[in-house]
Coordinates of C-alpha atoms in Angstrom, one line a residue:
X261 CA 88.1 59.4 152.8
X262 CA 87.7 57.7 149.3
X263 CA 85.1 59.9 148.1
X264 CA 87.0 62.9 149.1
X265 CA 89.8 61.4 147.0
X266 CA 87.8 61.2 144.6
X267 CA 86.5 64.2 143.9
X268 CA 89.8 65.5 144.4
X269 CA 90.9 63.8 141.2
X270 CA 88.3 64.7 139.6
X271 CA 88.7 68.6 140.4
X272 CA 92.0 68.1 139.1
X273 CA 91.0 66.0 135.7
X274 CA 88.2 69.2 135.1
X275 CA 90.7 71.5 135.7
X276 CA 93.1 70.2 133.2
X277 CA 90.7 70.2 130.7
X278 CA 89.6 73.8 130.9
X279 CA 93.6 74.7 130.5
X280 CA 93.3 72.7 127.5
X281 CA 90.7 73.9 126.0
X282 CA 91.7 77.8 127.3
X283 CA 95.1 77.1 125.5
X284 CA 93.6 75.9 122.6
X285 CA 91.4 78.8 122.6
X286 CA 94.2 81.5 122.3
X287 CA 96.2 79.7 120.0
X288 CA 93.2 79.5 117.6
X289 CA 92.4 83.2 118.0
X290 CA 95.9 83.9 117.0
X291 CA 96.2 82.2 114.1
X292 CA 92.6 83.0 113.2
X293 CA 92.7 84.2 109.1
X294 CA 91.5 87.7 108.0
X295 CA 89.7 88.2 104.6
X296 CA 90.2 92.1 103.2
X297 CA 87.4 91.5 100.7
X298 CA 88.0 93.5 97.9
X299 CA 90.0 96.1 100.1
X300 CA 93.1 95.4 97.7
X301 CA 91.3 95.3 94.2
X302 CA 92.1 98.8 92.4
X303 CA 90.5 97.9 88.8
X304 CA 88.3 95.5 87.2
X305 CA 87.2 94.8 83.3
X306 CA 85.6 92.4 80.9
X307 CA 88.4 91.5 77.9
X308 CA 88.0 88.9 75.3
X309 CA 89.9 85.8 74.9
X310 CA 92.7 88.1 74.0
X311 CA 93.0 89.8 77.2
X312 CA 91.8 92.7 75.0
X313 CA 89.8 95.2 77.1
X314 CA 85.8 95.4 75.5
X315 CA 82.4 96.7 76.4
X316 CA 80.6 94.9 73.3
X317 CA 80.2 91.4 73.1
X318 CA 78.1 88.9 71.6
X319 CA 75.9 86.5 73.8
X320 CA 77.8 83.8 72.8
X321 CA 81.7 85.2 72.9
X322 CA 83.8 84.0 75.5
X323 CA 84.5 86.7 78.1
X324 CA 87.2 87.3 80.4
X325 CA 85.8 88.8 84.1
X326 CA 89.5 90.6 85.2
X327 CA 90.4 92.4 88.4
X328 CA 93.6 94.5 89.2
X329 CA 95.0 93.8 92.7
X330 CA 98.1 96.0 94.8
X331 CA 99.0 94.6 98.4
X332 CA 100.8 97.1 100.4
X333 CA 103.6 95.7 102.4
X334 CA 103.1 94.4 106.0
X335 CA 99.8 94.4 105.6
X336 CA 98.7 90.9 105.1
X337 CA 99.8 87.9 107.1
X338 CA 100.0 84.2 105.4
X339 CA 96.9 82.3 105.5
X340 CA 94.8 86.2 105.2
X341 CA 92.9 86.1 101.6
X342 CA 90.8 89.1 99.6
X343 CA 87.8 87.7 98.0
X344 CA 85.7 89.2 94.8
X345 CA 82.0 88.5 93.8
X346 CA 81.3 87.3 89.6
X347 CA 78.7 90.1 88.6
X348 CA 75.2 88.7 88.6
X349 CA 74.4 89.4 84.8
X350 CA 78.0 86.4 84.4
X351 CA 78.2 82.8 85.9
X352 CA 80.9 80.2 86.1
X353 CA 80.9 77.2 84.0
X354 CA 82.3 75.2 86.9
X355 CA 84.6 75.4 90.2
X356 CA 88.2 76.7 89.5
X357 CA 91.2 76.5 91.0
X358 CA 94.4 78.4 90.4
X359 CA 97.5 79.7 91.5
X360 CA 98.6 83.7 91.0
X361 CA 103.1 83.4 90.8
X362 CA 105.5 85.9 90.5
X363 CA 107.8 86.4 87.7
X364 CA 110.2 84.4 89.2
X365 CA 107.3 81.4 89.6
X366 CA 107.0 81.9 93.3
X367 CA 103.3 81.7 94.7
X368 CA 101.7 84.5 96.0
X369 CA 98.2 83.2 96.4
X370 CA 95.9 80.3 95.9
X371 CA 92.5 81.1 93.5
X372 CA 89.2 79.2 94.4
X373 CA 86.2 80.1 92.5
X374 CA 82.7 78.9 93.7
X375 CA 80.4 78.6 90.7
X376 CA 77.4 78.2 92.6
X377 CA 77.8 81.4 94.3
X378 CA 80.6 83.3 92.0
X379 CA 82.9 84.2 95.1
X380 CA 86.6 84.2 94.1
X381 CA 89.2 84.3 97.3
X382 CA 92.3 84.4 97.7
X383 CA 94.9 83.1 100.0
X384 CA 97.7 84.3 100.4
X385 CA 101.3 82.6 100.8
X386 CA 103.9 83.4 103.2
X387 CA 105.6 85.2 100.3
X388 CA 103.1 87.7 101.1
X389 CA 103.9 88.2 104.3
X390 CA 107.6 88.5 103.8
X391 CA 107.8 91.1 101.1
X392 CA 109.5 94.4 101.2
X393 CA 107.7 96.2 99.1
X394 CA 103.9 96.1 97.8
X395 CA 102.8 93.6 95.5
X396 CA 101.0 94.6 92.8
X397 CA 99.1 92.0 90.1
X398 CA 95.7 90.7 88.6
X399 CA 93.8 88.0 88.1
X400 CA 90.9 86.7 85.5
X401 CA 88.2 83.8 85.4
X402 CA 86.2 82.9 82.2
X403 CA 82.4 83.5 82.1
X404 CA 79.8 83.2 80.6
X405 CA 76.7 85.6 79.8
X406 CA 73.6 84.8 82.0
X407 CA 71.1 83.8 79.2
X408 CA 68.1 83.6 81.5
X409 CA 68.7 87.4 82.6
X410 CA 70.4 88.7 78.9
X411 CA 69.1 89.2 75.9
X412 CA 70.7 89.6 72.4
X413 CA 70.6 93.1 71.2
X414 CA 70.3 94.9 74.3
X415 CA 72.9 97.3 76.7
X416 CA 73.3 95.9 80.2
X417 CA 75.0 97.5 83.3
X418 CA 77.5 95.2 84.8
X419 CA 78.0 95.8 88.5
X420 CA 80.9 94.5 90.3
X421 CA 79.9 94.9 94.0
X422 CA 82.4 97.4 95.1
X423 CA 80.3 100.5 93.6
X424 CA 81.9 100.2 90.0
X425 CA 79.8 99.3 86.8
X426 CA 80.4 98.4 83.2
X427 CA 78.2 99.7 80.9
X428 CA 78.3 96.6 78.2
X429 CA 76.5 96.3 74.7
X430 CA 75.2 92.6 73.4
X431 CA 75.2 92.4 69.7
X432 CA 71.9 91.2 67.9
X433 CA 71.6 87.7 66.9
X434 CA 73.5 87.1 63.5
X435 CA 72.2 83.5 63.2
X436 CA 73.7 80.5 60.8
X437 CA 75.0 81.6 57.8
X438 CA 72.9 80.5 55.1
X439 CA 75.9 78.5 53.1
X440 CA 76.6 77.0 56.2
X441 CA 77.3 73.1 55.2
X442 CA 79.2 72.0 58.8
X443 CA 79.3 73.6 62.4
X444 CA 80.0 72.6 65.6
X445 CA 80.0 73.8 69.4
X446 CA 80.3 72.4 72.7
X447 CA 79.8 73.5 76.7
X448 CA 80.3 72.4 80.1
X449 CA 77.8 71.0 82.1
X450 CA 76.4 73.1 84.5
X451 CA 76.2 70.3 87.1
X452 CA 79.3 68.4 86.8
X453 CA 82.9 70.1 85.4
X454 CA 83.6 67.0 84.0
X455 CA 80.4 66.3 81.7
X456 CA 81.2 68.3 78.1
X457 CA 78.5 68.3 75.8
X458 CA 78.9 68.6 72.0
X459 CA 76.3 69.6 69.1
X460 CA 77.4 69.6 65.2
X461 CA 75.3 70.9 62.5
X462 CA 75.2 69.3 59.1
X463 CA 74.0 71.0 56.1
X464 CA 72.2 74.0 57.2
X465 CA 72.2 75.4 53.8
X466 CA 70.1 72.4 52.7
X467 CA 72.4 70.9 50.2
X468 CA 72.0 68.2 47.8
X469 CA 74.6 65.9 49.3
X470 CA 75.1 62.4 48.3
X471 CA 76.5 59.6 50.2
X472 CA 77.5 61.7 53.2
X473 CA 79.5 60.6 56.1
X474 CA 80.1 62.5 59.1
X475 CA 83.4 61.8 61.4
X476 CA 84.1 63.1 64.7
X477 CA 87.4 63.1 66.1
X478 CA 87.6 63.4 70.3
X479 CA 90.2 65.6 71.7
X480 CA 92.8 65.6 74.2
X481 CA 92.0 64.8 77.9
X482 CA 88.1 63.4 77.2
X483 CA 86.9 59.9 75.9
X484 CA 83.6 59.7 74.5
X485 CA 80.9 58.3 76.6
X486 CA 79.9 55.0 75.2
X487 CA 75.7 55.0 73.8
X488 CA 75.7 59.4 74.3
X489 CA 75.2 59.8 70.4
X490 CA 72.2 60.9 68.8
X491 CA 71.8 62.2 65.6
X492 CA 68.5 63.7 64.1
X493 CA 66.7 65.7 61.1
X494 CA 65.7 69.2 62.4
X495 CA 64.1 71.7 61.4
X496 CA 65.3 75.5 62.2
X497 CA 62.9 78.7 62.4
X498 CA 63.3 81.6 60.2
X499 CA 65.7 83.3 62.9
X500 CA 67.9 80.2 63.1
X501 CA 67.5 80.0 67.0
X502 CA 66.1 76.9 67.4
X503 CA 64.4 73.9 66.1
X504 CA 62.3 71.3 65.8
X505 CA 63.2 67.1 65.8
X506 CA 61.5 65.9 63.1
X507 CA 63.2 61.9 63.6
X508 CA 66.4 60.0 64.2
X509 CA 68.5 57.9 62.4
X510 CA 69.2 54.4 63.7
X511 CA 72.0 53.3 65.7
X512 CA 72.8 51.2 63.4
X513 CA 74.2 53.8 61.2
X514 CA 76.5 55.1 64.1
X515 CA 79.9 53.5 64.9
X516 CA 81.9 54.3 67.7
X517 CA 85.7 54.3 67.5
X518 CA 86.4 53.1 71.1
X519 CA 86.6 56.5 73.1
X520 CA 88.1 58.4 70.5
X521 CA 85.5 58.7 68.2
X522 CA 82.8 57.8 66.0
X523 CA 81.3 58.0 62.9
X524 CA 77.6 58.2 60.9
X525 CA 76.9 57.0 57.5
X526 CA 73.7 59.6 56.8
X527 CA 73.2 58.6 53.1
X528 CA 71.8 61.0 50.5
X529 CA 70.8 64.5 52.4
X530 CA 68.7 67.4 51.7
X531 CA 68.0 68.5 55.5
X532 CA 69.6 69.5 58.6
X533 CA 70.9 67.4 61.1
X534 CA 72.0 67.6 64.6
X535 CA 74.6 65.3 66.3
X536 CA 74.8 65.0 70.2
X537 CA 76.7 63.3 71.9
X538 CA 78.7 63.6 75.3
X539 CA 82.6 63.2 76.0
X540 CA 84.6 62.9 80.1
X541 CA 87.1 65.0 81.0
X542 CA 90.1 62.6 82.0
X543 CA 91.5 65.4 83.7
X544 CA 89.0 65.9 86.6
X545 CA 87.7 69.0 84.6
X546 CA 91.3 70.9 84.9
X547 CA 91.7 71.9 81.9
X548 CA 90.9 75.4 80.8
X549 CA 88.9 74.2 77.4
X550 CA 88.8 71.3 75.4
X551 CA 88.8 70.6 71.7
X552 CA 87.1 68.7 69.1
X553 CA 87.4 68.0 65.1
X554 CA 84.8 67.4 63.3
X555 CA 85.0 66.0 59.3
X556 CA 81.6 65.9 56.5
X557 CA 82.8 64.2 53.1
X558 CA 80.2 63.1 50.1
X559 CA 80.4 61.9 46.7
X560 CA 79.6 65.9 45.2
X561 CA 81.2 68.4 48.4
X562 CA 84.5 68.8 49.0
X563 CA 85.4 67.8 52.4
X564 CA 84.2 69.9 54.8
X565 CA 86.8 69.9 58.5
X566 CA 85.7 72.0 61.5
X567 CA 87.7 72.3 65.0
X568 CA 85.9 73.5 68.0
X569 CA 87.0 74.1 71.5
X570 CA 84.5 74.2 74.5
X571 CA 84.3 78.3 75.4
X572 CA 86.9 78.9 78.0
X573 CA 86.6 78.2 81.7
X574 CA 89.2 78.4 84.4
X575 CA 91.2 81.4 85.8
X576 CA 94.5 82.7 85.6
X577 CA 96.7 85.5 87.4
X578 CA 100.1 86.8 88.1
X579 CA 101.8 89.1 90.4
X580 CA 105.3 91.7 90.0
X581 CA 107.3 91.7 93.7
X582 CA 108.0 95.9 92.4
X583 CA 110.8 97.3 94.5
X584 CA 110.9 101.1 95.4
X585 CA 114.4 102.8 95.9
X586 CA 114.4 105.7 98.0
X587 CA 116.9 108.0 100.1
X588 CA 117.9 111.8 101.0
X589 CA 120.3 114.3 101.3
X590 CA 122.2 116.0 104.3
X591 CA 124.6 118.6 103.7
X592 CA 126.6 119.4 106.7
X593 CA 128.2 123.1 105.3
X594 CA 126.8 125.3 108.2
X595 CA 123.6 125.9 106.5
X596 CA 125.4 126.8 103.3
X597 CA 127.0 129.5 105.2
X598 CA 129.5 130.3 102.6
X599 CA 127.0 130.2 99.5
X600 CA 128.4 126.8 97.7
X601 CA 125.3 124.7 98.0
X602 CA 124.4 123.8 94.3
X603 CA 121.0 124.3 93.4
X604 CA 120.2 120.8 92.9
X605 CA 122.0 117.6 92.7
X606 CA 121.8 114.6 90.3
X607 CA 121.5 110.5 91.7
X608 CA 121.8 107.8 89.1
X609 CA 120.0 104.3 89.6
X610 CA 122.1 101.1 88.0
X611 CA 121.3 97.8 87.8
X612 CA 123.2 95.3 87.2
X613 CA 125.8 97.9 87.1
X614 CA 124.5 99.9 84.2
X615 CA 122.5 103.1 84.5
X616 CA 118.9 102.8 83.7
X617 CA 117.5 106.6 85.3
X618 CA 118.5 109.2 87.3
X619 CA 116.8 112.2 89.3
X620 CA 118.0 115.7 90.2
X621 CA 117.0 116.5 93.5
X622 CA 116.4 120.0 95.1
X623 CA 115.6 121.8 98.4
X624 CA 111.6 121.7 97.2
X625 CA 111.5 117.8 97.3
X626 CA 113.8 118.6 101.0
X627 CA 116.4 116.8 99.2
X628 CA 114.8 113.6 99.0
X629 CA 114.5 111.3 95.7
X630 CA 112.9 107.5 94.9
X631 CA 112.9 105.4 92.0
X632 CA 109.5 103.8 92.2
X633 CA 108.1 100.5 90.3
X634 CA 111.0 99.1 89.7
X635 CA 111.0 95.2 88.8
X636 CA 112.7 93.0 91.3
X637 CA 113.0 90.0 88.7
X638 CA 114.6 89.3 85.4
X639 CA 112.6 87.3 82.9
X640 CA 114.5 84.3 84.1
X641 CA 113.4 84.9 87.4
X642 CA 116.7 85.9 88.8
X643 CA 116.9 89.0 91.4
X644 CA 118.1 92.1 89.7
X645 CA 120.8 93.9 91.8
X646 CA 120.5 97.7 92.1
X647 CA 122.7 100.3 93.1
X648 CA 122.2 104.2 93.4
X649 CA 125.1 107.0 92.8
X650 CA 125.5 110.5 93.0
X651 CA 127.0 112.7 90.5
X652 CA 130.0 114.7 92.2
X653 CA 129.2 118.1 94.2
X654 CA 132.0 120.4 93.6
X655 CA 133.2 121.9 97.1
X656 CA 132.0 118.9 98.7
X657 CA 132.7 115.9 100.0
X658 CA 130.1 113.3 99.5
X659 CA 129.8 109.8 102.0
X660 CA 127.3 107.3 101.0
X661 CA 124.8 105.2 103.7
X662 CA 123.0 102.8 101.6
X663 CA 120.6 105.0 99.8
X664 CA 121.4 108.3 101.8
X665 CA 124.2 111.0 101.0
X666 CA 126.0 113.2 103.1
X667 CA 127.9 115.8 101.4
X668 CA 130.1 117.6 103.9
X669 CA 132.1 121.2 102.5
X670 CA 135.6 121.3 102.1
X671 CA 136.9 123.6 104.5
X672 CA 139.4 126.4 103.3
X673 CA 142.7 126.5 104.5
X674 CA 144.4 129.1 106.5
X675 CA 147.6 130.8 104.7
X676 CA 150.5 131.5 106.4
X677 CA 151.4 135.0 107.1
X678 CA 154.8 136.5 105.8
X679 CA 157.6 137.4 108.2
X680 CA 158.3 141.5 107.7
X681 CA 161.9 141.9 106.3
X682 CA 164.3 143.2 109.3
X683 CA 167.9 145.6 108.4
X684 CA 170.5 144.0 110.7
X685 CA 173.7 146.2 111.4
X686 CA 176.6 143.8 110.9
X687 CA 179.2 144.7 113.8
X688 CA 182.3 145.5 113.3
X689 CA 185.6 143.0 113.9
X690 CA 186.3 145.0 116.9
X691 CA 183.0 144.6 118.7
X692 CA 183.2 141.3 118.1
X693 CA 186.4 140.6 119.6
X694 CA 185.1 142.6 122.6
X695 CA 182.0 140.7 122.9
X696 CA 183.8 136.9 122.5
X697 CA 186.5 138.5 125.4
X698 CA 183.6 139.5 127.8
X699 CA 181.3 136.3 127.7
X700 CA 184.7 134.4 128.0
X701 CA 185.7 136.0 131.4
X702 CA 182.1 135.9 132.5
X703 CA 182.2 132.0 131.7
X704 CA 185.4 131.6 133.9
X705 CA 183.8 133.9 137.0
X706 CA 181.0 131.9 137.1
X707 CA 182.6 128.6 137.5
X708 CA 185.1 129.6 140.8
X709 CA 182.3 131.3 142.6
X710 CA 179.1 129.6 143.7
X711 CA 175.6 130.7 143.5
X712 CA 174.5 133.0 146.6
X713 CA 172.3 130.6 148.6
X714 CA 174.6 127.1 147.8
X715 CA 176.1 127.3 151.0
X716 CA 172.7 127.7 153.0
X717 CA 171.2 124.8 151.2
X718 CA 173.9 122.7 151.7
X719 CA 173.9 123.2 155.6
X720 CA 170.0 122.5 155.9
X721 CA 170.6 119.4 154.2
X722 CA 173.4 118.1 156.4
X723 CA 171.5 119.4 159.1
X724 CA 168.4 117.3 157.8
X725 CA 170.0 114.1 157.5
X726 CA 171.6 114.6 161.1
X727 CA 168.1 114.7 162.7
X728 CA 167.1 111.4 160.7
X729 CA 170.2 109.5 162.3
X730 CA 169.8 110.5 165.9
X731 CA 166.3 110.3 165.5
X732 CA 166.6 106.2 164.2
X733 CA 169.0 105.7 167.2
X734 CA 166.9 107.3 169.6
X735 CA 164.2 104.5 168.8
X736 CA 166.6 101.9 169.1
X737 CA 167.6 102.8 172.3
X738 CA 164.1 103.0 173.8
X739 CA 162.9 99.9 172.3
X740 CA 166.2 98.0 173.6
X741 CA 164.9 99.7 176.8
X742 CA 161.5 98.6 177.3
X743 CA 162.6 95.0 176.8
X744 CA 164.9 95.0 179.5

């Protein structure tokens, strides 16, 4: 008996679970996330740091990867996200995160860029979901050229993975300028967001310079990592692409400034130098560049100041909640049976209560209109307020139903007709006299004799009421009767 209560329970426990897990099933599958891939992107471009549109570049410029997006409404829910590829021939300096607002600051979407594989998706908000009209927008990330695929002085096809391409020109290398006295440059590290590496390039132009001191001032969000300086005499090739370490100075003629800075007493110079070094990110790598000053003073040069910033990374977008206006006309005039129907009418659009367009509308459109594109935010971010009129129809009546019409014609009004004159005779005294005497007599007859038939009626209903008595006594009597 145990055992069977056992395994009784234990039917029931099993069973239980499966309901579990079966609920948990269908509750997953309908919350389960779609990704439209790049079903919404309707453009795409390279642009500089500008946000000008280009298709030449130099290997070294920064360059802005840009795509054009337009959601229609109700078709995305929250939590569904459209996702882009980087063209191969451009990489990511590191993993980006952003967020794509409206004009009034609300989120639309979330941005996450994956710089090992270039994949950009995003998520949309329930924003999304909500609108009432399509959402149109863009967004950009900062890359870089591909050096181990692109050369300098070359055309290259960039293709975006949805069948489009960019036909893209890379200048030819220029190389230092051969006064150059101070330069400087920096990246981030391909492995860590947070690692930025700095180079600065003394006296390319192989000056005479005595006494020279080099300073470097760290930016904003960074601190120098402690011990990450180097500095050394190079030697460039003819081209000015690279170079050879011919030695280092010493450390002891490098002193750091806590994590701010540092800087190198190099003496009396004739040569190039290089300076490495390596600075943090404080920020976790958020920031979309980072900056850097460097300073070269000597006893016979004027003092020479460059600031650098690290080429852009990060991304950026924005998105316009556009409204659409849009009604019709009915005319209720019996098919414009009696010919008044104009040939077109005119509606005005306001907002804000002042008139910003208008549209004549005609049988050829079937009497319909819209206003299309229309901005549903002011720059503040507050909602505009629109409002749509029509211009008066003569002959017609016009009733407005939100952004529909219905002109109704004015129906004509019967006229009266006009009586025809008549001659009356006047009659003479004597006639009158005659005709007062007659309906006089006639008055007095008719009140001393009755009516023919008064008398008759009068009998039947004496007669009538009669029957009624004898008839109520007769019942009395035989009731009185049957008791006894």
């Amino acid at each position: 008996m145990k055992s069977k209560n056992k395994s009784f329970k234990l039917l029931m426990v099993l069973s239980l679970l499966m309901c579990l897990v079966g609920i948990n099933l269908f509750t997953t599958s309908n919350v389960f996330a779609a990704d439209y891939g790049n079903k919404f992107i309707t453009g795409h471009e390279l642009t500089d740091d500008l946000g000008n549109p280009k298709t030449d570049f130099g290997i070294y410029d920064d360059v802005q990867a840009h795509w054009n997006f337009d959601i229609p409404v109700g078709s995305v829910s929250q939590g569904d996200a459209m996702s882009v590829n980087v063209p191969d021939l451009l990489t990511l300096s590191k993993d980006v995160t952003f967020e794509i607002k409206d004009e009034a600051g609300n989120v639309i979407g979330t941005a996450v860029a994956n710089h090992l594989t270039g994949e950009i998706t995003v998520t949309f908000s329930k924003l999304v979901e909500n609108a009432t009209s399509d959402i149109k927008g863009s967004f950009s990330v900062w890359v870089k050229w591909d050096k181990q695929r692109v050369e300098e002085d070359t055309t290259v096809v960039v293709d975006w993975k949805d069948g489009g391409t960019t036909e893209v020109n890379i200048g030819p290398a220029t190389g230092p300028d051969k006064d150059e006295v101070l330069y400087k440059w920096g990246w981030i590290d391909e492995n860590d967001s947070t690692l930025i590496h700095w180079q600065a390039r003394i006296n390319y132009a192989k000056k005479n310079i005595q006494k020279a001191v080099y300073t470097d001032i760290i930016g904003g969000n960074q601190n120098l990592v402690s011990g990450s300086i180097s500095v050394a005499n190079v030697t460039y090739s003819s081209d000015g692409e690279n170079y050879n370490v011919d030695g280092y100075y010493p450390q002891a003629s490098i002193l750091e400034n806590g994590v701010n800075g540092f800087t190198v007493n190099l003496g009396d110079i004739s040569n190039t130098i290089i300076v490495d070094y390596l600075t943090r990110a404080t920020d976790g790598g958020l920031s979309q560049q980072y900056e850097n000053r460097g300073e070269l003073t000597g006893e016979n040069i004027e003092k020479q100041v460059v600031e650098v910033h690290t080429p852009n990374n990060g991304g950026n977008g924005n998105a316009s909640m556009k409204l659409s206006i849009s009604g019709e006309k009915t005319w209720i005039d019996d098919n414009n049976a009696r010919g008044l129907r104009p040939s077109f009418i005119s509606i005005e659009l306001y907002r804000n209560g002042e008139k910003i367009d208008s549209r004549d509308v005609t049988a050829k459109e079937n009497w319909k209109y819209s206003f299309t594109n229309l901005d549903k935010y002011d720059e503040s971010g507050k909602l505009y307020d629109y409002d749509v009129k029509e211009v008066p129809v003569s002959n017609y009546t016009s009733q407005q139903e939100g952004y529909n019409f219905i002109n109704t014609i004015i129906p004509v009004k019967e006229e009266t007709p006009e009586k025809p004159n008549q001659s009356i005779t006047t009659p003479s005294s004597s006639s009158q006299v005659m005709s007062t005497s007659s309906s006089s007599m006639e008055s007095k007859t008719s009140e001393k004799l009755p009516k023919t038939g008064d008398s008759s009626m009068n009998f039947f209903k004496e007669l009538g009421i009669l029957l009624l008595i004898s008839g109520g006594l007769g019942m009395i009597y035989i009731r009185r009767k049957s008791k006894i």
